[in-house]
Amino acid sequence: MVHLDEASPEKHASVLLNISNLLNELGDGTQVELVVHGPGLSAVIAEAPHAAKVDELLSRGVTVAACAYTMRGMNISVDGLIDGVQVVPSGVAELVRRQRLGWAYIRP
Amino acid sequence: MVHLDEASPEKHASVLLNISNLLNELGDGTQVELVVHGPGLSAVIAEAPHAAKVDELLSRGVTVAACAYTMRGMNISVDGLIDGVQVVPSGVAELVRRQRLGWAYIRP
Amino acid sequence: MVHLDEASPEKHASVLLNISNLLNELGDGTQVELVVHGPGLSAVIAEAPHAAKVDELLSRGVTVAACAYTMRGMNISVDGLIDGVQVVPSGVAELVRRQRLGWAYIRP
């Protein structure tokens, strides 16, 4: 699991690159989930500067999960997200839930 | 466990909101501990801008733990903290200790 | 495991101090690994402002692991690092790998 809650596109580029490198290193079959919430949601909206990189990660099997709390707060619907991004009820709860299932957690 | 070590009141507001949402999602009985150290200590001093929100979380059963190392470094005694905030010898050691006990870790 | 991927020397000083305090609290025999990647690599180059503090932690038994991806990207060889710093193929993969082995994760 990779946790992203910052607004800056430079941060987004860096986190997306971290995930690419992680897949390169652990293999494309590795389950990786990027969880975005708060200001990090801007990384996965349709017009995000690094949307092409998000697409690439989705096509490599990465799950991208957006926080429904944040989406309501920012008045963004699922149609406003990059195709293939999933919605979870709460980004933070998702991070807790998956750790309980034994997933590792990285917060770049 | 939620880890806070940044100084900005906007960050504090955001982290406190994350915890509210987490409780909403997982239920008020969920054990949540906010660990503050370093510049994050300013979130839990009596005159903190978001002290009312900290009070609300305390009343919902959240444990708030302040780092004694940081308190000594900033010359703040337990009387200078919001009522109900607990003191732990080291914030970072607390984060390690609870992960060893199986607690999930979130660093917003 | 302590994760550092930020560029600012103030952040480096603070993270290195966190590790000192952690050793003070849990004892010098405690296994601690500092993983640096991305902009955080600047904390462990030979001319880093806080190189003496890194040396001190190394002498207390802390492992410091630098990301080879980042080193290639920044054109820094192992000779450019503080003596005793180790190189891992990927900093992020190292963080995942050790969590799978049961290590706690802290991202100050």
Tab-separated table of C-alpha atoms in Angstrom:
chain	number	residue	atom	x	y	z
A	1	MET	CA	0.000	0.000	0.000
A	2	VAL	CA	1.249	3.428	-0.883
A	3	HIS	CA	-0.289	6.426	0.853
A	4	LEU	CA	-0.594	9.781	-0.915
A	5	ASP	CA	-2.289	12.795	0.658
A	6	GLU	CA	-0.260	15.734	-0.639
A	7	ALA	CA	-1.260	18.228	-3.310
A	8	SER	CA	1.931	18.969	-5.206
A	9	PRO	CA	2.281	17.517	-8.725
A	10	GLU	CA	6.023	17.069	-8.073
A	11	LYS	CA	5.135	14.849	-5.119
A	12	HIS	CA	2.663	12.949	-7.302
A	13	ALA	CA	5.336	12.349	-9.958
A	14	SER	CA	7.735	11.121	-7.318
A	15	VAL	CA	5.237	8.746	-5.679
A	16	LEU	CA	4.162	7.334	-9.050
A	17	LEU	CA	7.825	6.745	-9.901
A	18	ASN	CA	8.331	5.009	-6.531
A	19	ILE	CA	5.542	2.601	-7.491
A	20	SER	CA	7.071	1.916	-10.927
A	21	ASN	CA	10.392	1.143	-9.297
A	22	LEU	CA	8.693	-1.068	-6.736
A	23	LEU	CA	7.025	-3.088	-9.518
A	24	ASN	CA	10.321	-3.306	-11.403
A	25	GLU	CA	11.971	-4.630	-8.285
A	26	LEU	CA	9.304	-6.968	-6.881
A	27	GLY	CA	7.769	-7.992	-10.225
A	28	ASP	CA	4.610	-6.933	-12.018
A	29	GLY	CA	2.527	-9.581	-10.261
A	30	THR	CA	3.064	-7.801	-6.909
A	31	GLN	CA	-0.171	-6.440	-5.441
A	32	VAL	CA	0.211	-2.709	-4.972
A	33	GLU	CA	-2.533	-0.311	-3.979
A	34	LEU	CA	-2.163	3.451	-4.114
A	35	VAL	CA	-4.549	5.108	-1.651
A	36	VAL	CA	-5.240	8.792	-2.237
A	37	HIS	CA	-7.193	11.107	0.016
A	38	GLY	CA	-7.287	14.746	1.042
A	39	PRO	CA	-5.195	16.996	-1.202
A	40	GLY	CA	-3.722	13.835	-2.771
A	41	LEU	CA	-6.995	13.262	-4.633
A	42	SER	CA	-5.802	15.757	-7.244
A	43	ALA	CA	-3.359	13.088	-8.469
A	44	VAL	CA	-6.171	10.928	-9.830
A	45	ILE	CA	-8.656	13.350	-11.355
A	46	ALA	CA	-9.127	13.076	-15.117
A	47	GLU	CA	-7.159	16.266	-15.830
A	48	ALA	CA	-4.251	15.463	-13.441
A	49	PRO	CA	-0.846	16.495	-14.878
A	50	HIS	CA	0.459	12.958	-14.381
A	51	ALA	CA	-2.687	11.113	-15.499
A	52	ALA	CA	-0.724	9.215	-18.168
A	53	LYS	CA	1.564	7.795	-15.496
A	54	VAL	CA	-1.459	6.749	-13.420
A	55	ASP	CA	-2.858	5.021	-16.532
A	56	GLU	CA	0.408	3.193	-16.986
A	57	LEU	CA	0.374	1.931	-13.396
A	58	LEU	CA	-3.263	0.839	-13.724
A	59	SER	CA	-2.319	-1.121	-16.838
A	60	ARG	CA	0.477	-2.793	-14.849
A	61	GLY	CA	-2.121	-4.037	-12.343
A	62	VAL	CA	-1.825	-1.419	-9.611
A	63	THR	CA	-5.074	-0.678	-7.765
A	64	VAL	CA	-5.744	3.012	-7.237
A	65	ALA	CA	-8.251	3.803	-4.487
A	66	ALA	CA	-9.770	7.253	-3.965
A	67	CYS	CA	-11.414	8.318	-0.717
A	68	ALA	CA	-15.179	8.944	-0.954
A	69	TYR	CA	-15.047	11.377	2.001
A	70	THR	CA	-12.586	13.524	0.101
A	71	MET	CA	-14.565	13.253	-3.128
A	72	ARG	CA	-17.693	14.532	-1.393
A	73	GLY	CA	-15.705	17.321	0.269
A	74	MET	CA	-14.241	18.393	-3.070
A	75	ASN	CA	-17.487	17.780	-4.965
A	76	ILE	CA	-15.862	15.329	-7.370
A	77	SER	CA	-17.825	12.365	-8.708
A	78	VAL	CA	-16.432	9.092	-9.987
A	79	ASP	CA	-16.854	10.478	-13.524
A	80	GLY	CA	-14.270	13.110	-12.660
A	81	LEU	CA	-11.613	10.494	-11.895
A	82	ILE	CA	-9.199	8.763	-14.240
A	83	ASP	CA	-10.868	5.666	-15.717
A	84	GLY	CA	-10.098	2.619	-13.633
A	85	VAL	CA	-9.630	4.435	-10.315
A	86	GLN	CA	-11.733	2.786	-7.614
A	87	VAL	CA	-13.605	4.496	-4.790
A	88	VAL	CA	-13.317	3.387	-1.159
A	89	PRO	CA	-15.550	4.740	1.640
A	90	SER	CA	-12.585	6.195	3.559
A	91	GLY	CA	-8.956	6.340	2.470
A	92	VAL	CA	-7.632	6.222	6.019
A	93	ALA	CA	-9.877	3.298	6.969
A	94	GLU	CA	-8.680	1.473	3.837
A	95	LEU	CA	-5.083	1.917	5.018
A	96	VAL	CA	-5.974	0.439	8.410
A	97	ARG	CA	-8.030	-2.383	6.945
A	98	ARG	CA	-5.295	-3.613	4.627
A	99	GLN	CA	-2.587	-3.401	7.288
A	100	ARG	CA	-4.780	-5.658	9.410
A	101	LEU	CA	-4.713	-8.083	6.473
A	102	GLY	CA	-0.906	-8.002	6.551
A	103	TRP	CA	-0.167	-5.498	3.789
A	104	ALA	CA	2.945	-3.380	4.135
A	105	TYR	CA	2.515	0.389	4.302
A	106	ILE	CA	4.682	3.022	2.644
A	107	ARG	CA	4.171	6.732	2.982
A	108	PRO	CA	6.624	8.446	0.615
B	1	MET	CA	-1.985	4.751	15.478
B	2	VAL	CA	-1.785	8.092	13.781
B	3	HIS	CA	1.585	9.845	13.656
B	4	LEU	CA	1.838	13.627	13.682
B	5	ASP	CA	5.146	15.478	13.746
B	6	GLU	CA	4.495	18.573	11.661
B	7	ALA	CA	3.992	22.125	12.892
B	8	SER	CA	1.357	23.603	10.612
B	9	PRO	CA	-2.136	24.148	12.069
B	10	GLU	CA	-3.605	23.265	8.642
B	11	LYS	CA	-1.890	19.885	8.890
B	12	HIS	CA	-3.213	19.480	12.425
B	13	ALA	CA	-6.771	20.210	11.261
B	14	SER	CA	-6.414	17.713	8.458
B	15	VAL	CA	-5.012	14.936	10.672
B	16	LEU	CA	-7.707	15.498	13.308
B	17	LEU	CA	-10.348	15.273	10.568
B	18	ASN	CA	-8.758	12.040	9.291
B	19	ILE	CA	-9.225	10.571	12.769
B	20	SER	CA	-12.880	11.686	12.932
B	21	ASN	CA	-13.530	10.048	9.597
B	22	LEU	CA	-11.735	6.911	10.699
B	23	LEU	CA	-13.944	6.665	13.786
B	24	ASN	CA	-17.040	7.305	11.671
B	25	GLU	CA	-16.011	4.502	9.362
B	26	LEU	CA	-14.704	1.885	11.797
B	27	GLY	CA	-16.974	2.748	14.726
B	28	ASP	CA	-16.412	4.737	17.916
B	29	GLY	CA	-15.213	1.637	19.790
B	30	THR	CA	-12.132	1.440	17.547
B	31	GLN	CA	-8.896	1.991	19.476
B	32	VAL	CA	-7.102	4.948	17.952
B	33	GLU	CA	-3.995	6.623	19.337
B	34	LEU	CA	-2.639	9.897	18.041
B	35	VAL	CA	1.097	10.153	18.737
B	36	VAL	CA	2.588	13.643	18.561
B	37	HIS	CA	6.238	14.555	18.775
B	38	GLY	CA	8.655	17.160	17.484
B	39	PRO	CA	6.937	20.142	15.910
B	40	GLY	CA	3.651	18.180	16.056
B	41	LEU	CA	3.512	18.774	19.810
B	42	SER	CA	2.036	22.203	19.101
B	43	ALA	CA	-1.225	20.434	18.146
B	44	VAL	CA	-1.889	19.397	21.740
B	45	ILE	CA	-0.815	22.352	23.852
B	46	ALA	CA	-3.598	24.078	25.791
B	47	GLU	CA	-3.665	27.082	23.453
B	48	ALA	CA	-3.574	25.064	20.202
B	49	PRO	CA	-5.816	26.533	17.474
B	50	HIS	CA	-7.607	23.201	17.092
B	51	ALA	CA	-7.781	22.319	20.803
B	52	ALA	CA	-11.581	21.970	20.616
B	53	LYS	CA	-11.230	19.294	17.954
B	54	VAL	CA	-8.673	17.453	20.105
B	55	ASP	CA	-11.145	17.615	23.006
B	56	GLU	CA	-13.840	16.144	20.796
B	57	LEU	CA	-11.612	13.223	19.796
B	58	LEU	CA	-10.634	12.613	23.421
B	59	SER	CA	-14.320	12.484	24.326
B	60	ARG	CA	-14.833	9.906	21.554
B	61	GLY	CA	-12.232	7.666	23.208
B	62	VAL	CA	-9.129	8.518	21.187
B	63	THR	CA	-5.860	8.337	23.134
B	64	VAL	CA	-3.543	11.261	22.525
B	65	ALA	CA	0.101	10.636	23.439
B	66	ALA	CA	2.715	13.396	23.648
B	67	CYS	CA	6.456	12.715	23.545
B	68	ALA	CA	8.325	13.531	26.772
B	69	TYR	CA	11.579	14.098	24.862
B	70	THR	CA	9.907	16.815	22.841
B	71	MET	CA	8.245	18.312	25.926
B	72	ARG	CA	11.601	18.646	27.653
B	73	GLY	CA	13.156	20.108	24.500
B	74	MET	CA	10.363	22.682	24.198
B	75	ASN	CA	10.174	23.244	27.953
B	76	ILE	CA	6.490	22.310	28.117
B	77	SER	CA	5.099	20.526	31.170
B	78	VAL	CA	2.026	18.313	31.340
B	79	ASP	CA	0.119	21.328	32.681
B	80	GLY	CA	0.709	23.049	29.372
B	81	LEU	CA	-1.083	20.292	27.443
B	82	ILE	CA	-4.783	19.917	26.700
B	83	ASP	CA	-6.479	18.079	29.575
B	84	GLY	CA	-6.563	14.363	28.929
B	85	VAL	CA	-3.454	14.215	26.754
B	86	GLN	CA	-1.099	11.514	27.998
B	87	VAL	CA	2.689	11.605	28.094
B	88	VAL	CA	4.865	8.779	26.735
B	89	PRO	CA	8.647	8.617	27.245
B	90	SER	CA	9.366	8.749	23.491
B	91	GLY	CA	6.882	9.279	20.669
B	92	VAL	CA	8.922	7.312	18.158
B	93	ALA	CA	9.448	4.414	20.576
B	94	GLU	CA	5.678	4.404	21.221
B	95	LEU	CA	5.087	4.031	17.473
B	96	VAL	CA	7.465	1.068	17.351
B	97	ARG	CA	6.078	-0.521	20.496
B	98	ARG	CA	2.474	-0.516	19.318
B	99	GLN	CA	3.329	-1.797	15.851
B	100	ARG	CA	5.010	-4.728	17.560
B	101	LEU	CA	1.676	-5.322	19.293
B	102	GLY	CA	-0.041	-5.442	15.896
B	103	TRP	CA	-1.408	-1.925	15.633
B	104	ALA	CA	-1.694	-0.386	12.186
B	105	TYR	CA	0.292	2.780	11.484
B	106	ILE	CA	-0.861	5.782	9.496
B	107	ARG	CA	1.236	8.836	8.815
B	108	PRO	CA	-0.975	11.423	7.098
C	1	MET	CA	12.905	1.000	9.938
C	2	VAL	CA	12.928	4.724	9.516
C	3	HIS	CA	12.007	6.153	6.122
C	4	LEU	CA	13.558	9.382	4.864
C	5	ASP	CA	12.842	10.803	1.421
C	6	GLU	CA	12.915	14.550	1.978
C	7	ALA	CA	15.637	16.996	0.959
C	8	SER	CA	15.785	19.533	3.761
C	9	PRO	CA	18.778	19.408	6.126
C	10	GLU	CA	16.456	20.463	8.982
C	11	LYS	CA	14.369	17.361	8.299
C	12	HIS	CA	17.531	15.255	8.218
C	13	ALA	CA	18.631	16.619	11.606
C	14	SER	CA	15.236	15.882	13.050
C	15	VAL	CA	15.060	12.318	11.705
C	16	LEU	CA	18.588	11.558	12.918
C	17	LEU	CA	17.638	12.872	16.351
C	18	ASN	CA	14.501	10.683	16.319
C	19	ILE	CA	16.751	7.672	15.792
C	20	SER	CA	19.086	8.684	18.638
C	21	ASN	CA	16.117	9.017	20.959
C	22	LEU	CA	14.750	5.685	19.785
C	23	LEU	CA	18.056	3.980	20.623
C	24	ASN	CA	18.174	5.731	23.988
C	25	GLU	CA	14.705	4.466	24.733
C	26	LEU	CA	14.808	0.920	23.331
C	27	GLY	CA	18.494	0.272	23.972
C	28	ASP	CA	21.551	0.314	21.717
C	29	GLY	CA	21.078	-3.345	20.771
C	30	THR	CA	17.808	-2.496	18.977
C	31	GLN	CA	18.004	-3.144	15.238
C	32	VAL	CA	17.272	0.116	13.431
C	33	GLU	CA	17.599	0.712	9.723
C	34	LEU	CA	17.386	4.128	8.132
C	35	VAL	CA	16.273	3.849	4.501
C	36	VAL	CA	16.948	6.878	2.319
C	37	HIS	CA	15.805	7.401	-1.239
C	38	GLY	CA	14.805	10.195	-3.576
C	39	PRO	CA	15.707	13.649	-2.250
C	40	GLY	CA	16.504	12.004	1.101
C	41	LEU	CA	19.711	10.606	-0.378
C	42	SER	CA	21.364	13.973	0.255
C	43	ALA	CA	21.389	13.072	3.968
C	44	VAL	CA	24.001	10.375	3.448
C	45	ILE	CA	26.418	11.784	0.889
C	46	ALA	CA	29.957	12.393	2.117
C	47	GLU	CA	29.507	16.160	2.263
C	48	ALA	CA	26.089	16.083	3.986
C	49	PRO	CA	25.708	18.833	6.629
C	50	HIS	CA	24.802	16.239	9.252
C	51	ALA	CA	27.348	13.584	8.214
C	52	ALA	CA	28.848	13.536	11.720
C	53	LYS	CA	25.474	12.593	13.177
C	54	VAL	CA	25.110	9.804	10.588
C	55	ASP	CA	28.577	8.565	11.597
C	56	GLU	CA	27.510	8.544	15.228
C	57	LEU	CA	24.428	6.453	14.449
C	58	LEU	CA	26.472	4.033	12.342
C	59	SER	CA	28.847	3.614	15.276
C	60	ARG	CA	25.845	2.855	17.509
C	61	GLY	CA	24.924	-0.029	15.190
C	62	VAL	CA	22.269	1.599	13.006
C	63	THR	CA	22.144	0.323	9.421
C	64	VAL	CA	21.843	3.054	6.819
C	65	ALA	CA	20.575	1.894	3.418
C	66	ALA	CA	20.691	4.064	0.303
C	67	CYS	CA	18.544	3.377	-2.775
C	68	ALA	CA	20.515	2.339	-5.898
C	69	TYR	CA	17.752	3.680	-8.183
C	70	THR	CA	18.178	7.104	-6.649
C	71	MET	CA	21.967	6.894	-6.780
C	72	ARG	CA	21.865	6.160	-10.507
C	73	GLY	CA	19.340	8.957	-11.055
C	74	MET	CA	21.544	11.421	-9.172
C	75	ASN	CA	24.778	10.014	-10.619
C	76	ILE	CA	26.220	9.268	-7.192
C	77	SER	CA	28.444	6.236	-6.657
C	78	VAL	CA	29.054	4.383	-3.424
C	79	ASP	CA	32.308	6.356	-3.080
C	80	GLY	CA	30.217	9.498	-2.784
C	81	LEU	CA	28.401	8.192	0.291
C	82	ILE	CA	29.395	8.409	3.940
C	83	ASP	CA	31.608	5.423	4.805
C	84	GLY	CA	29.544	2.573	6.157
C	85	VAL	CA	26.332	3.427	4.303
C	86	GLN	CA	25.002	0.368	2.475
C	87	VAL	CA	23.330	0.250	-0.917
C	88	VAL	CA	20.038	-1.560	-1.538
C	89	PRO	CA	18.585	-2.126	-5.028
C	90	SER	CA	15.419	-0.123	-4.243
C	91	GLY	CA	14.652	1.873	-1.107
C	92	VAL	CA	10.905	1.390	-1.408
C	93	ALA	CA	11.253	-2.357	-2.014
C	94	GLU	CA	13.519	-2.554	1.053
C	95	LEU	CA	10.768	-0.926	3.125
C	96	VAL	CA	8.254	-3.490	1.880
C	97	ARG	CA	10.608	-6.424	2.313
C	98	ARG	CA	11.427	-5.655	5.941
C	99	GLN	CA	7.801	-5.012	6.872
C	100	ARG	CA	7.037	-8.492	5.540
C	101	LEU	CA	9.693	-9.747	7.963
C	102	GLY	CA	7.846	-8.047	10.811
C	103	TRP	CA	9.826	-4.842	11.167
C	104	ALA	CA	7.973	-1.735	12.340
C	105	TYR	CA	7.878	1.254	10.010
C	106	ILE	CA	8.216	4.896	10.979
C	107	ARG	CA	8.034	7.770	8.557
C	108	PRO	CA	8.871	10.955	10.479
